[in-house]
CSV table of C-alpha atoms in Angstrom, one decimal:
chain,number,residue,atom,x,y,z
A,245,MET,CA,91.0,141.4,103.1
A,246,THR,CA,88.9,138.2,103.4
A,247,PRO,CA,91.3,135.5,104.4
A,248,THR,CA,92.0,133.9,101.1
A,249,LEU,CA,94.6,131.6,99.7
A,250,ILE,CA,95.2,129.9,96.4
A,251,GLY,CA,96.0,126.2,96.7
A,252,LYS,CA,96.4,123.0,95.0
A,253,LYS,CA,94.0,120.2,95.6
A,254,LEU,CA,95.9,117.0,96.5
A,255,LYS,CA,94.0,113.9,97.4
A,256,MET,CA,91.2,112.8,99.7
A,257,THR,CA,91.9,110.5,102.7
A,258,GLN,CA,90.4,110.0,106.2
A,259,ILE,CA,91.5,110.8,109.7
A,260,TYR,CA,90.1,110.2,113.1
A,261,ASP,CA,88.7,113.2,115.0
A,262,ASP,CA,88.9,113.6,118.9
A,263,ALA,CA,85.8,111.6,119.3
A,264,GLY,CA,87.4,108.7,117.4
A,265,GLN,CA,85.1,109.1,114.4
A,266,VAL,CA,86.4,108.9,110.9
A,267,VAL,CA,86.3,112.1,109.0
A,268,PRO,CA,86.7,112.2,105.2
A,269,VAL,CA,89.1,115.0,104.4
A,270,THR,CA,90.5,116.6,101.3
A,271,ILE,CA,94.1,117.7,101.6
A,272,VAL,CA,94.8,121.1,100.0
A,273,LEU,CA,98.3,122.5,99.7
A,274,ALA,CA,97.4,126.1,100.4
A,275,GLY,CA,99.9,128.8,99.9
A,276,PRO,CA,102.3,130.3,100.6
A,277,CYS,CA,100.8,133.1,98.5
A,278,GLN,CA,102.4,136.4,97.7
A,279,VAL,CA,100.7,139.7,97.4
A,280,VAL,CA,101.7,140.6,93.8
A,281,GLN,CA,99.8,143.8,93.1
A,282,VAL,CA,97.7,146.3,95.1
A,283,LYS,CA,94.9,148.0,93.1
A,284,THR,CA,93.7,151.3,94.4
A,285,VAL,CA,90.7,153.4,93.6
A,286,GLU,CA,92.8,156.2,92.2
A,287,ASN,CA,94.7,153.9,89.9
A,288,ASP,CA,92.3,151.1,89.0
A,289,GLY,CA,88.8,152.3,90.1
A,290,TYR,CA,88.5,149.7,92.8
A,291,GLN,CA,90.3,148.2,95.7
A,292,ALA,CA,91.8,144.8,95.4
A,293,ALA,CA,95.0,142.8,96.1
A,294,GLN,CA,96.3,140.4,93.5
A,295,ILE,CA,97.8,137.3,95.1
A,296,GLY,CA,100.0,134.7,93.3
A,297,PHE,CA,100.7,131.1,94.0
A,298,ASP,CA,103.1,128.5,92.7
A,299,ASP,CA,106.4,129.7,91.1
A,300,ALA,CA,106.4,129.5,87.3
A,301,LYS,CA,109.5,128.8,85.3
A,302,VAL,CA,110.7,132.1,83.9
A,303,LYS,CA,111.4,130.4,80.6
A,304,ARG,CA,107.7,129.6,80.3
A,305,THR,CA,106.4,133.1,81.0
A,306,THR,CA,105.9,135.9,78.6
A,307,LYS,CA,107.8,139.2,78.7
A,308,PRO,CA,104.8,141.1,79.8
A,309,GLU,CA,104.2,138.7,82.6
A,310,GLN,CA,107.8,139.0,83.7
A,311,GLY,CA,107.4,142.8,83.6
A,312,HIS,CA,104.3,142.7,85.8
A,313,PHE,CA,105.9,140.6,88.5
A,314,LYS,CA,109.1,142.7,88.3
A,315,LYS,CA,107.2,146.0,88.6
A,316,TRP,CA,105.7,144.8,91.9
A,317,SER,CA,109.0,143.4,93.2
A,318,CYS,CA,107.8,139.8,93.2
A,319,PRO,CA,111.0,137.7,92.9
A,320,THR,CA,109.5,135.0,90.7
A,321,PRO,CA,106.5,134.9,88.3
A,322,LYS,CA,103.6,133.0,89.6
A,323,ARG,CA,101.5,130.4,87.8
A,324,VAL,CA,98.2,131.5,89.2
A,325,VAL,CA,97.0,134.9,90.2
A,326,ARG,CA,93.8,135.8,91.7
A,327,GLU,CA,92.2,139.0,93.1
A,328,VAL,CA,90.9,139.5,96.5
A,329,ALA,CA,88.7,142.5,97.4
A,330,LEU,CA,90.1,144.8,100.0
A,331,ASP,CA,88.3,146.7,102.7
A,332,GLU,CA,88.3,150.5,102.8
A,333,GLY,CA,91.8,151.9,103.6
A,334,GLU,CA,93.5,148.6,103.7
A,335,THR,CA,96.9,148.5,102.0
A,336,PRO,CA,98.8,145.2,102.2
A,337,GLU,CA,102.5,145.4,101.4
A,338,PRO,CA,103.2,144.1,97.9
A,339,GLY,CA,105.5,141.1,98.1
A,340,SER,CA,104.2,140.1,101.6
A,341,GLN,CA,103.5,136.4,102.2
A,342,LEU,CA,100.3,134.8,103.2
A,343,ASP,CA,100.2,131.3,104.5
A,344,VAL,CA,97.7,128.9,106.1
A,345,SER,CA,97.8,130.8,109.4
A,346,VAL,CA,95.3,133.2,107.9
A,347,PHE,CA,92.7,130.4,108.6
A,348,GLU,CA,93.7,129.8,112.2
A,349,GLU,CA,90.5,131.4,113.6
A,350,ILE,CA,88.2,130.2,110.9
A,351,THR,CA,85.9,127.2,111.0
A,352,TYR,CA,84.2,127.2,107.7
A,353,VAL,CA,85.6,128.0,104.2
A,354,ASP,CA,84.4,128.1,100.6
A,355,VAL,CA,86.5,126.3,98.0
A,356,ILE,CA,86.4,127.5,94.4
A,357,GLY,CA,87.8,125.4,91.7
A,358,THR,CA,87.2,124.1,88.2
A,359,SER,CA,85.1,121.0,88.3
A,360,LYS,CA,86.3,117.8,86.4
A,361,GLY,CA,85.1,118.0,82.8
A,362,ARG,CA,82.7,115.3,81.7
A,363,GLY,CA,82.4,116.4,78.1
A,364,PHE,CA,79.1,116.7,76.2
A,365,GLN,CA,76.5,114.9,78.2
A,366,GLY,CA,72.8,114.1,78.0
A,367,THR,CA,70.1,115.1,80.4
A,368,ILE,CA,70.3,111.8,82.3
A,369,LYS,CA,73.7,112.4,83.6
A,370,ARG,CA,73.9,116.2,83.3
A,371,HIS,CA,70.6,117.2,84.9
A,372,ASN,CA,69.6,114.0,86.8
A,373,ALA,CA,66.6,113.4,84.5
A,374,SER,CA,65.0,110.0,84.8
A,375,THR,CA,65.4,107.4,82.0
A,376,GLY,CA,62.5,106.0,80.0
A,377,PRO,CA,61.6,102.3,80.3
A,378,LYS,CA,64.1,99.7,79.2
A,379,SER,CA,61.8,97.4,77.6
A,380,HIS,CA,58.2,96.8,76.4
A,381,GLY,CA,58.9,98.4,73.1
A,382,SER,CA,60.3,101.5,74.6
A,383,LYS,CA,62.2,103.7,72.1
A,384,SER,CA,63.0,106.5,74.6
A,385,TYR,CA,65.5,105.0,77.0
A,386,ARG,CA,67.8,108.1,77.4
A,387,LEU,CA,66.1,110.6,75.3
A,388,VAL,CA,65.4,114.2,76.2
A,389,GLY,CA,61.6,113.8,75.9
A,390,SER,CA,59.3,116.7,75.5
A,391,ILE,CA,60.9,120.1,75.7
A,392,GLY,CA,57.8,122.3,75.8
A,393,MET,CA,54.1,123.0,75.0
A,394,HIS,CA,52.3,123.5,71.7
A,395,THR,CA,51.1,126.3,69.5
A,396,TRP,CA,51.4,128.4,72.5
A,397,PRO,CA,54.0,129.5,73.4
A,398,ALA,CA,55.4,128.0,70.1
A,399,ARG,CA,58.9,128.3,71.4
A,400,VAL,CA,61.2,126.6,73.9
A,401,LEU,CA,61.2,128.3,77.3
A,402,LYS,CA,64.6,129.7,78.4
A,403,GLY,CA,66.5,127.7,80.9
A,404,ARG,CA,65.2,124.3,79.5
A,405,LYS,CA,67.6,121.6,80.7
A,406,LEU,CA,69.1,120.0,77.6
A,407,PRO,CA,72.3,118.1,76.7
A,408,GLY,CA,75.5,120.0,76.6
A,409,GLN,CA,78.9,120.5,78.1
A,410,MET,CA,79.1,119.2,81.7
A,411,GLY,CA,81.8,120.0,84.2
A,412,ASN,CA,85.0,121.9,83.5
A,413,LYS,CA,83.3,125.0,84.9
A,414,ARG,CA,84.0,127.2,87.9
A,415,THR,CA,82.3,125.7,90.9
A,416,THR,CA,82.1,126.8,94.5
A,417,ALA,CA,81.7,124.3,97.3
A,418,ARG,CA,80.4,126.3,100.2
A,419,ASN,CA,80.7,126.0,104.0
A,420,LEU,CA,83.2,123.3,104.2
A,421,LYS,CA,84.7,122.7,107.7
A,422,ILE,CA,88.4,123.1,108.3
A,423,VAL,CA,89.4,120.0,110.2
A,424,LYS,CA,93.0,120.7,110.7
A,425,ILE,CA,95.7,123.1,109.7
A,426,GLU,CA,99.4,122.1,109.4
A,427,LYS,CA,101.4,125.2,109.2
A,428,ASP,CA,104.7,123.4,108.8
A,429,HIS,CA,103.5,121.7,105.7
A,430,ASN,CA,101.2,124.4,104.3
A,431,LEU,CA,98.4,121.9,104.4
A,432,LEU,CA,94.7,122.4,105.0
A,433,TYR,CA,92.4,119.5,106.0
A,434,ILE,CA,89.0,120.3,104.6
A,435,LYS,CA,86.0,118.1,105.4
A,436,GLY,CA,84.4,116.5,102.4
A,437,ALA,CA,85.1,116.9,98.7
A,438,VAL,CA,86.3,120.0,96.8
A,439,PRO,CA,85.8,120.7,93.1
A,440,GLY,CA,88.4,119.7,90.6
A,441,PRO,CA,90.9,117.0,89.9
A,442,THR,CA,94.0,116.2,91.9
A,443,ASN,CA,96.6,118.9,91.3
A,444,GLY,CA,93.9,121.3,90.3
A,445,TYR,CA,94.1,124.9,91.5
A,446,VAL,CA,91.6,126.0,94.0
A,447,VAL,CA,90.9,129.2,95.9
A,448,VAL,CA,90.1,128.8,99.6
A,449,ARG,CA,88.4,131.7,101.3
A,450,ARG,CA,86.5,132.3,104.5
A,451,ALA,CA,82.9,131.1,104.1
A,452,LYS,CA,80.7,133.9,103.1
A,453,THR,CA,77.5,132.7,104.7
A,454,LYS,CA,78.6,130.7,107.7
A,455,SER,CA,81.1,131.2,110.4
B,277,MET,CA,107.0,118.3,95.7
B,278,ASN,CA,105.6,114.9,94.9
B,279,ILE,CA,101.9,114.5,95.8
B,280,ASP,CA,102.2,110.9,96.8
B,281,LYS,CA,105.0,111.8,99.2
B,282,ILE,CA,102.9,114.5,100.8
B,283,MET,CA,100.0,112.2,101.1
B,284,ALA,CA,102.1,109.5,102.6
B,285,GLY,CA,103.4,112.0,105.2
B,286,VAL,CA,99.8,113.0,105.9
B,287,GLU,CA,98.7,109.5,106.6
B,288,GLN,CA,101.9,108.7,108.5
B,289,ARG,CA,101.2,111.6,110.9
B,290,HIS,CA,97.7,110.2,111.7
B,291,MET,CA,98.5,106.6,112.0
B,292,LYS,CA,99.2,104.7,115.2
B,293,GLU,CA,102.9,104.5,116.0
B,294,SER,CA,102.9,100.8,116.6
B,295,LEU,CA,100.5,98.3,115.3
B,296,PRO,CA,99.5,95.1,116.9
B,297,GLU,CA,101.3,92.2,115.4
B,298,PHE,CA,99.2,89.3,114.4
B,299,ARG,CA,98.6,87.2,111.4
B,300,VAL,CA,95.5,85.9,109.6
B,301,GLY,CA,94.4,82.8,111.3
B,302,ASP,CA,95.4,83.9,114.7
B,303,THR,CA,92.8,83.9,117.5
B,304,VAL,CA,92.8,87.3,119.1
B,305,ASP,CA,91.3,89.4,121.9
B,306,VAL,CA,90.4,92.8,120.5
B,307,HIS,CA,90.0,95.4,123.3
B,308,VAL,CA,87.5,97.9,122.1
B,309,ARG,CA,86.6,101.1,123.8
B,310,ILE,CA,82.9,101.7,124.0
B,311,LYS,CA,81.2,104.9,125.0
B,312,GLU,CA,78.0,104.6,126.9
B,313,GLY,CA,76.8,108.1,127.4
B,314,GLU,CA,79.4,109.7,129.6
B,315,ARG,CA,81.0,106.4,130.7
B,316,GLU,CA,83.6,104.6,128.8
B,317,ARG,CA,84.5,101.0,129.1
B,318,VAL,CA,86.5,98.3,127.4
B,319,GLN,CA,84.9,95.4,125.7
B,320,VAL,CA,86.8,92.3,124.5
B,321,PHE,CA,85.9,90.7,121.3
B,322,THR,CA,87.5,87.3,120.9
B,323,GLY,CA,87.7,85.4,117.6
B,324,THR,CA,89.7,84.3,114.5
B,325,VAL,CA,91.2,86.9,112.3
B,326,ILE,CA,89.9,85.9,108.8
B,327,GLY,CA,91.5,88.7,106.8
B,328,LYS,CA,93.2,92.0,106.6
B,329,LYS,CA,92.2,94.6,104.0
B,330,HIS,CA,93.3,97.9,102.6
B,331,GLY,CA,96.5,99.7,103.6
B,332,GLY,CA,97.8,102.8,105.3
B,333,ILE,CA,95.4,104.5,107.5
B,334,ARG,CA,92.4,102.7,106.0
B,335,GLN,CA,93.8,99.3,107.0
B,336,THR,CA,91.2,97.0,108.7
B,337,PHE,CA,91.0,93.4,109.9
B,338,THR,CA,88.0,91.1,110.3
B,339,VAL,CA,87.4,89.0,113.3
B,340,ARG,CA,85.0,86.1,113.2
B,341,ARG,CA,83.5,84.3,116.1
B,342,ILE,CA,80.5,82.1,116.8
B,343,VAL,CA,78.0,83.6,119.2
B,344,ALA,CA,75.1,81.3,120.3
B,345,GLY,CA,75.4,79.2,117.1
B,346,GLU,CA,75.5,82.4,114.9
B,347,GLY,CA,78.5,83.6,113.1
B,348,VAL,CA,79.5,87.1,114.0
B,349,GLU,CA,82.1,89.2,112.1
B,350,ARG,CA,83.4,92.5,113.2
B,351,VAL,CA,85.7,94.7,111.1
B,352,PHE,CA,88.1,96.8,113.0
B,353,PRO,CA,90.2,99.7,111.6
B,354,PHE,CA,93.8,99.3,112.7
B,355,HIS,CA,94.2,103.0,113.4
B,356,SER,CA,90.9,103.6,115.2
B,357,PRO,CA,91.4,105.0,118.7
B,358,PHE,CA,88.6,102.7,119.7
B,359,VAL,CA,90.7,99.7,119.1
B,360,GLU,CA,92.8,99.8,122.2
B,361,LYS,CA,94.9,96.7,121.8
B,362,VAL,CA,94.9,93.3,120.2
B,363,GLU,CA,96.2,90.3,122.1
B,364,VAL,CA,97.2,87.1,120.3
B,365,LYS,CA,95.7,84.2,122.2
B,366,ARG,CA,96.7,81.4,119.8
B,367,GLN,CA,98.5,81.5,116.5
B,368,GLY,CA,97.0,79.8,113.5
B,369,LYS,CA,98.5,77.9,110.7
B,370,VAL,CA,96.8,78.8,107.4
B,371,ARG,CA,97.7,78.9,103.8
B,372,ARG,CA,95.6,81.8,102.5
B,373,ALA,CA,95.3,85.4,103.2
B,374,LYS,CA,91.4,85.5,103.5
B,375,LEU,CA,89.7,82.7,105.5
B,376,TYR,CA,86.3,83.3,104.0
B,377,TYR,CA,85.9,79.6,103.7
B,378,LEU,CA,85.2,79.5,107.4
B,379,ARG,CA,81.9,81.1,106.8
B,380,ASP,CA,80.7,77.9,105.1
B,381,ARG,CA,81.8,75.7,107.9
B,382,VAL,CA,80.2,74.7,111.2
B,383,GLY,CA,81.3,73.0,114.4
B,384,LYS,CA,84.7,71.5,114.6
B,385,ALA,CA,85.5,72.4,111.0
B,386,THR,CA,85.8,76.1,111.9
B,387,LYS,CA,88.9,75.4,113.9
B,388,VAL,CA,92.2,76.8,112.5
B,389,LYS,CA,95.3,74.6,113.0
B,390,GLU,CA,97.7,76.0,115.5
B,391,ARG,CA,101.1,77.3,114.4
B,392,ARG,CA,103.9,75.8,116.4
B,393,ASP,CA,106.9,77.4,114.8
B,394,GLN,CA,108.9,79.2,117.5
B,395,SER,CA,110.9,81.6,115.3
B,396,THR,CA,107.8,83.8,114.6
B,397,LYS,CA,106.5,83.9,118.2
B,398,PRO,CA,106.5,87.5,119.2
B,399,ALA,CA,107.8,87.0,122.7
B,400,GLY,CA,111.4,86.0,123.3
B,401,ARG,CA,112.2,82.3,123.5
B,402,PRO,CA,115.1,82.1,121.1
B,403,ARG,CA,115.0,79.1,118.7
B,404,LYS,CA,117.3,76.2,119.8
B,405,ARG,CA,120.0,75.7,117.2
B,406,ARG,CA,121.1,72.1,116.4
B,407,GLY,CA,124.0,70.6,114.5
B,408,PRO,CA,125.0,72.5,111.3
B,409,ALA,CA,123.1,75.6,112.3
B,410,LYS,CA,125.4,75.9,115.3
B,411,ALA,CA,128.4,75.7,113.0
B,412,ALA,CA,127.0,78.4,110.7
B,413,ALA,CA,126.3,80.6,113.7
B,414,ALA,CA,129.8,80.2,115.0
B,415,ALA,CA,131.2,81.1,111.5
B,416,THR,CA,129.2,84.3,111.3
B,417,THR,CA,130.3,85.5,114.8
B,418,LYS,CA,133.9,84.7,113.9
B,419,ALA,CA,133.6,86.7,110.8
B,420,ALA,CA,132.0,89.5,112.6
B,421,THR,CA,134.5,89.8,115.4
B,422,PRO,CA,137.4,91.4,113.6
B,423,THR,CA,135.3,94.2,112.2
B,424,THR,CA,133.9,95.0,115.7
B,425,ALA,CA,137.3,94.8,117.4
């Protein structure tokens, strides 16, 4: 199982590293997570573990949810559950705990979260398009401009960058360095920014492309 | 748990345990560790503290001095390991929190008045009590004795 935890993004701050340099860090309250369900090839067609984070109030969960957690002997329903792919033959114990110590040997992580929503935005903000001139009779300060050619191809090409919803979308920040792990407090210090607002849920996993 | 509490704890654990005590207006010697390749040495920067900024682990202070007729200001983070210690050379008497007006002044006008009040001096030297203050002090000790006995 790829070392993975569900966490909560707290805030950014700065700390000093061993060389005395300031490092910008995001504090992530990661885990403890519980293995809620183990999916097997026989049962589900693929191998995965479902892990859960953050206790939910029983009152605010549905009966089917309660049943699911009860079936896998998880004492309390969880607010977030995510799946982690398992390797061949790996069978983690349902109900077992995962905490930040899974990252002890790991330098780089990917952080997956939902980016802050910016609403419906134009091309200037959404795609970093440049603005038109501000003056000299300009009537195209923040306009989209031309979106294609002429009689041929007589249509707008797919993938054209246009205004639309910006943010509030699953986003992965790759290869962020782990600066520090505080096991007593379940805290991860991750260098740089991670997607999402304060208190937003994020998934932290071992970096896929860098170690 | 409350986020602000966690964050306060995070910063607390990375801050220096004791901070140098000085006020805006004081003339200080800042001992700065400087790395030159492999070697490390301590450099002293002397000047007037013209302001403190930010809070928590980000807190900084600005020291101004005149070098060869040119004003030089350095901003030091309180919690940087490079700032080894800060010695107060002379206490200043000022009425504002930021002494940015010193930037517009030259020569003798840049001098900050010295603070002569003993009670806030960091090192020992208890303030001499006179007249009514003595009586008040006696009264407090009297009141305190029965409870301690």
